[in-house]
Coordinates of N, CA and C in Angstrom, one line a residue:
K1279 N 68.2 25.0 -27.0 CA 68.1 25.0 -25.6 C 66.7 25.2 -25.0
E1280 N 66.0 26.1 -25.7 CA 64.6 26.4 -25.2 C 63.7 25.1 -25.4
K1281 N 64.0 24.4 -26.5 CA 63.2 23.2 -26.7 C 63.5 22.1 -25.6
E1282 N 64.8 22.1 -25.2 CA 65.2 21.2 -24.2 C 64.5 21.5 -22.8
K1283 N 64.5 22.8 -22.5 CA 63.9 23.3 -21.3 C 62.4 23.0 -21.4
E1284 N 61.8 23.2 -22.5 CA 60.4 23.0 -22.7 C 60.1 21.5 -22.5
K1285 N 60.9 20.7 -23.0 CA 60.8 19.2 -22.9 C 60.9 18.8 -21.4
E1286 N 61.9 19.3 -20.7 CA 62.1 19.1 -19.3 C 60.9 19.5 -18.5
K1287 N 60.4 20.6 -18.8 CA 59.2 21.2 -18.2 C 58.0 20.2 -18.4
E1288 N 57.8 19.8 -19.6 CA 56.7 18.9 -19.9 C 56.9 17.5 -19.2
E1289 N 58.1 17.0 -19.1 CA 58.4 15.8 -18.4 C 58.1 15.9 -16.9
K1290 N 58.5 17.1 -16.3 CA 58.2 17.3 -14.9 C 56.7 17.4 -14.7
E1291 N 56.0 18.1 -15.6 CA 54.5 18.1 -15.5 C 53.9 16.7 -15.6
K1292 N 54.4 16.0 -16.5 CA 53.9 14.6 -16.7 C 54.1 13.8 -15.4
K1293 N 55.3 13.8 -14.8 CA 55.6 13.1 -13.6 C 54.7 13.6 -12.5
K1294 N 54.5 14.9 -12.4 CA 53.7 15.4 -11.3 C 52.3 14.9 -11.5
K1295 N 51.7 14.8 -12.7 CA 50.4 14.3 -12.9 C 50.3 12.8 -12.6
E1296 N 51.4 12.1 -12.9 CA 51.4 10.7 -12.6 C 51.4 10.4 -11.1
K1297 N 52.2 11.2 -10.3 CA 52.2 11.1 -8.9 C 50.8 11.5 -8.3
E1298 N 50.2 12.5 -8.8 CA 48.8 12.9 -8.3 C 47.8 11.7 -8.6
K1299 N 48.0 11.1 -9.8 CA 47.1 10.0 -10.1 C 47.3 8.9 -9.1
E1300 N 48.6 8.6 -8.8 CA 48.9 7.5 -7.9 C 48.3 7.8 -6.5
K1301 N 48.4 9.0 -6.1 CA 47.8 9.4 -4.8 C 46.3 9.2 -4.8
E1302 N 45.6 9.6 -5.9 CA 44.2 9.5 -6.0 C 43.8 8.0 -6.0
D1303 N 44.6 7.2 -6.8 CA 44.3 5.7 -6.8 C 44.4 5.1 -5.4
K1304 N 45.5 5.5 -4.7 CA 45.6 5.0 -3.3 C 44.5 5.4 -2.4
K1305 N 44.0 6.6 -2.6 CA 42.9 7.1 -1.8 C 41.7 6.3 -2.1
E1306 N 41.4 6.0 -3.4 CA 40.3 5.2 -3.8 C 40.4 3.8 -3.2
E1307 N 41.6 3.2 -3.3 CA 41.8 1.9 -2.7 C 41.5 1.8 -1.2
K1308 N 41.9 2.8 -0.5 CA 41.6 2.9 1.0 C 40.2 3.0 1.2
K1309 N 39.5 3.9 0.4 CA 38.0 4.0 0.5 C 37.3 2.7 0.3
E1310 N 37.7 2.0 -0.8 CA 37.1 0.7 -1.1 C 37.4 -0.3 0.0
A1311 N 38.6 -0.3 0.6 CA 38.9 -1.2 1.7 C 38.1 -0.9 2.9
A1312 N 37.9 0.4 3.2 CA 37.1 0.8 4.3 C 35.6 0.3 4.1
V1313 N 35.1 0.4 2.9 CA 33.7 0.0 2.7 C 33.6 -1.5 2.9
V1314 N 34.6 -2.3 2.4 CA 34.6 -3.7 2.6 C 34.6 -4.1 4.0
V1315 N 35.4 -3.4 4.8 CA 35.5 -3.7 6.3 C 34.1 -3.3 6.9
E1316 N 33.6 -2.2 6.5 CA 32.3 -1.8 7.1 C 31.2 -2.8 6.8
E1317 N 31.2 -3.3 5.5 CA 30.2 -4.3 5.1 C 30.4 -5.6 5.8
K1318 N 31.6 -6.0 6.0 CA 32.0 -7.2 6.8 C 31.5 -7.1 8.2
K1319 N 31.7 -5.9 8.8 CA 31.2 -5.7 10.2 C 29.7 -5.8 10.3
E1320 N 29.0 -5.2 9.3 CA 27.5 -5.3 9.3 C 27.0 -6.7 9.1
E1321 N 27.7 -7.6 8.4 CA 27.3 -8.9 8.1 C 27.5 -9.8 9.4
R1322 N 28.3 -9.4 10.3 CA 28.7 -10.3 11.4 C 27.5 -10.6 12.4
G1323 N 26.7 -9.6 12.7 CA 25.7 -9.8 13.7 C 26.3 -9.8 15.1
P1324 N 25.5 -10.1 16.1 CA 26.0 -10.0 17.4 C 26.9 -11.1 17.8
L1325 N 27.7 -10.9 18.8 CA 28.6 -12.0 19.3 C 27.7 -12.8 20.3
T1326 N 27.7 -14.1 20.1 CA 27.0 -15.0 21.0 C 27.9 -16.1 21.4
G1327 N 27.9 -16.4 22.7 CA 28.8 -17.5 23.2 C 30.2 -17.0 23.4
V1328 N 30.5 -15.8 23.0 CA 31.8 -15.2 23.1 C 31.6 -13.8 23.5
K1329 N 32.6 -13.3 24.4 CA 32.5 -11.8 24.6 C 33.9 -11.3 24.9
L1330 N 34.0 -10.0 24.8 CA 35.2 -9.3 25.0 C 35.1 -8.5 26.3
V1331 N 36.2 -8.7 27.1 CA 36.3 -8.0 28.4 C 37.6 -7.3 28.6
K1332 N 37.6 -6.2 29.4 CA 38.8 -5.5 29.7 C 39.2 -5.8 31.2
T1333 N 40.5 -6.0 31.4 CA 40.9 -6.3 32.7 C 40.9 -5.0 33.5
V1334 N 40.5 -5.1 34.8 CA 40.5 -3.9 35.7 C 41.5 -4.0 36.8
Y1335 N 42.1 -5.2 36.9 CA 43.2 -5.4 37.8 C 44.3 -6.2 37.2
D1336 N 45.5 -6.3 37.8 CA 46.5 -7.2 37.4 C 46.2 -8.5 38.0
S1337 N 46.6 -9.6 37.4 CA 46.4 -11.0 38.0 C 47.6 -11.9 37.6
V1338 N 48.1 -12.5 38.6 CA 49.2 -13.5 38.4 C 48.6 -14.9 38.6
A1339 N 48.9 -15.7 37.6 CA 48.3 -17.1 37.7 C 48.9 -17.8 38.9
D1340 N 48.0 -18.5 39.6 CA 48.5 -19.3 40.8 C 48.7 -20.7 40.4
A1341 N 48.1 -21.2 39.3 CA 48.2 -22.6 39.0 C 48.3 -22.7 37.5
E1342 N 48.7 -23.9 37.0 CA 48.7 -24.2 35.6 C 47.3 -24.1 35.0
G1343 N 47.2 -23.5 33.9 CA 45.9 -23.3 33.2 C 45.2 -22.0 33.6
E1344 N 45.8 -21.2 34.4 CA 45.3 -19.9 34.7 C 46.0 -18.8 33.8
L1345 N 45.3 -17.7 33.5 CA 45.9 -16.6 32.8 C 46.5 -15.6 33.7
S1346 N 47.6 -15.1 33.3 CA 48.2 -13.9 34.0 C 47.9 -12.7 33.1
F1347 N 47.6 -11.5 33.7 CA 47.4 -10.4 32.9 C 47.6 -9.1 33.7
E1348 N 47.7 -8.0 33.0 CA 47.9 -6.7 33.6 C 46.6 -5.9 33.3
E1349 N 46.4 -4.9 34.1 CA 45.2 -4.0 34.0 C 45.2 -3.4 32.6
D1350 N 44.0 -3.3 32.0 CA 43.7 -2.7 30.7 C 44.0 -3.6 29.5
Q1351 N 44.1 -4.9 29.7 CA 44.3 -5.8 28.6 C 42.9 -6.3 28.2
I1352 N 42.7 -6.7 27.0 CA 41.5 -7.2 26.5 C 41.6 -8.7 26.4
I1353 N 40.6 -9.4 26.9 CA 40.5 -10.9 26.8 C 39.3 -11.3 26.0
V1354 N 39.5 -12.3 25.1 CA 38.4 -12.9 24.4 C 37.9 -14.0 25.2
V1355 N 36.7 -13.9 25.7 CA 36.2 -15.0 26.6 C 35.3 -15.9 25.8
F1356 N 35.5 -17.2 25.9 CA 34.7 -18.2 25.2 C 33.9 -19.1 26.1
D1357 N 34.2 -19.0 27.4 CA 33.4 -19.9 28.4 C 33.2 -19.0 29.7
F1358 N 32.0 -18.6 29.9 CA 31.7 -17.8 31.1 C 30.5 -18.4 31.8
A1359 N 30.4 -19.8 31.7 CA 29.3 -20.5 32.4 C 29.4 -20.4 33.9
D1360 N 30.7 -20.6 34.4 CA 30.9 -20.5 35.8 C 30.9 -19.0 36.2
A1361 N 30.2 -18.7 37.3 CA 30.1 -17.3 37.8 C 31.4 -16.7 38.2
D1362 N 32.3 -17.6 38.7 CA 33.6 -17.1 39.3 C 34.8 -17.1 38.4
W1363 N 34.9 -18.2 37.6 CA 36.1 -18.3 36.8 C 35.7 -18.5 35.3
W1364 N 36.2 -17.6 34.5 CA 35.9 -17.6 33.0 C 37.2 -18.2 32.3
H1365 N 36.9 -18.6 31.1 CA 38.0 -19.2 30.2 C 38.2 -18.3 29.0
G1366 N 39.4 -17.8 28.8 CA 39.6 -16.9 27.6 C 41.0 -16.9 27.1
I1367 N 41.2 -16.0 26.2 CA 42.5 -15.9 25.4 C 43.0 -14.5 25.5
I1368 N 44.3 -14.3 25.8 CA 45.0 -13.1 25.6 C 46.2 -13.4 24.7
G1369 N 46.3 -12.9 23.5 CA 47.4 -13.2 22.6 C 47.4 -14.7 22.3
E1370 N 48.5 -15.4 22.7 CA 48.7 -16.8 22.5 C 48.4 -17.6 23.8
S1371 N 48.1 -16.9 24.9 CA 47.8 -17.6 26.1 C 46.3 -17.8 26.3
V1372 N 46.0 -19.1 26.7 CA 44.7 -19.5 27.0 C 44.6 -20.0 28.4
G1373 N 43.6 -19.6 29.2 CA 43.5 -20.0 30.5 C 42.2 -19.5 31.3
Y1374 N 42.1 -19.9 32.5 CA 41.0 -19.4 33.4 C 41.5 -18.2 34.1
F1375 N 40.5 -17.4 34.5 CA 40.8 -16.1 35.2 C 39.6 -15.8 36.1
P1376 N 39.8 -15.0 37.1 CA 38.7 -14.6 38.0 C 37.7 -13.6 37.2
A1377 N 36.5 -13.9 37.2 CA 35.5 -13.1 36.5 C 35.4 -11.7 37.1
T1378 N 35.7 -11.6 38.4 CA 35.6 -10.3 39.0 C 36.7 -9.3 38.7
Y1379 N 37.7 -9.8 37.9 CA 38.8 -9.0 37.6 C 38.6 -8.3 36.2
V1380 N 37.5 -8.4 35.6 CA 37.2 -7.9 34.3 C 35.9 -7.2 34.2
E1381 N 35.7 -6.4 33.2 CA 34.4 -5.7 32.9 C 34.1 -5.9 31.4
D1382 N 32.9 -6.1 31.1 CA 32.5 -6.3 29.7 C 32.7 -5.0 28.9
I1383 N 33.1 -5.1 27.7 CA 33.3 -3.9 26.8 C 32.5 -4.2 25.5
D1384 N 32.2 -3.1 24.9 CA 31.5 -3.2 23.6 C 32.5 -3.6 22.5
V1385 N 32.1 -4.3 21.5 CA 32.9 -4.7 20.4 C 33.7 -3.5 19.8
S1386 N 33.0 -2.4 19.7 CA 33.6 -1.2 19.1 C 34.8 -0.6 19.9
E1387 N 34.9 -1.0 21.1 CA 36.0 -0.6 21.9 C 37.3 -1.4 21.8
A1388 N 37.2 -2.5 21.1 CA 38.3 -3.5 21.0 C 39.0 -3.3 19.6
P1389 N 40.3 -3.6 19.6 CA 41.0 -3.6 18.3 C 40.4 -4.6 17.3
E1390 N 40.4 -4.3 16.1 CA 39.8 -5.1 15.1 C 40.3 -6.6 15.1
E1391 N 41.6 -6.8 15.3 CA 42.1 -8.2 15.3 C 41.5 -9.0 16.4
L1392 N 41.2 -8.4 17.5 CA 40.5 -9.2 18.6 C 39.1 -9.4 18.3
V1393 N 38.4 -8.5 17.7 CA 37.0 -8.7 17.2 C 37.0 -9.9 16.2
E1394 N 37.9 -9.9 15.3 CA 38.0 -10.9 14.3 C 38.2 -12.3 15.0
Q1395 N 39.1 -12.3 16.0 CA 39.4 -13.5 16.8 C 38.1 -14.0 17.5
A1396 N 37.3 -13.1 18.1 CA 36.1 -13.4 18.8 C 35.1 -14.0 17.8
Y1397 N 34.9 -13.4 16.6 CA 34.0 -14.0 15.7 C 34.5 -15.4 15.2
L1398 N 35.8 -15.5 15.0 CA 36.3 -16.8 14.6 C 36.0 -17.9 15.6
I1399 N 36.2 -17.6 16.9 CA 35.9 -18.5 18.0 C 34.4 -18.8 18.0
Q1400 N 33.6 -17.8 17.8 CA 32.2 -18.0 17.8 C 31.8 -19.0 16.7
S1401 N 32.4 -18.8 15.5 CA 32.0 -19.7 14.4 C 32.4 -21.1 14.6
Q1402 N 33.5 -21.3 15.4 CA 34.0 -22.7 15.7 C 33.1 -23.3 16.8
Q1403 N 32.4 -22.6 17.6 CA 31.6 -23.1 18.6 C 30.3 -23.7 18.1
K1404 N 29.9 -23.3 17.0 CA 28.6 -23.7 16.4 C 28.7 -25.1 15.8

């Protein structure tokens, strides 16, 4: 019986060590992924021809081709040549919107998926 108890104890210890190793491996993977993301961000350079803006008011589209949005949404803007009406994307919606309804934000303030989208659009404009 004592041998069985000892064997059980050893197996428990072994499983515990395996779980700890799995945790350590996952931590390492997360660290490596974070480093890759940071390196990718550093490689990007500045956004040109595209910008990220945050809506400061709600807006309901009056015509086809206009964007509707609520306050505090982020728009990826790819055409801001006109002083009054800019062209951008929110999610799957593309359209024009009044430039006075938004404010510029820094890339660091936007969710990563929108930053990725902005860089993708920038790369397609070249």
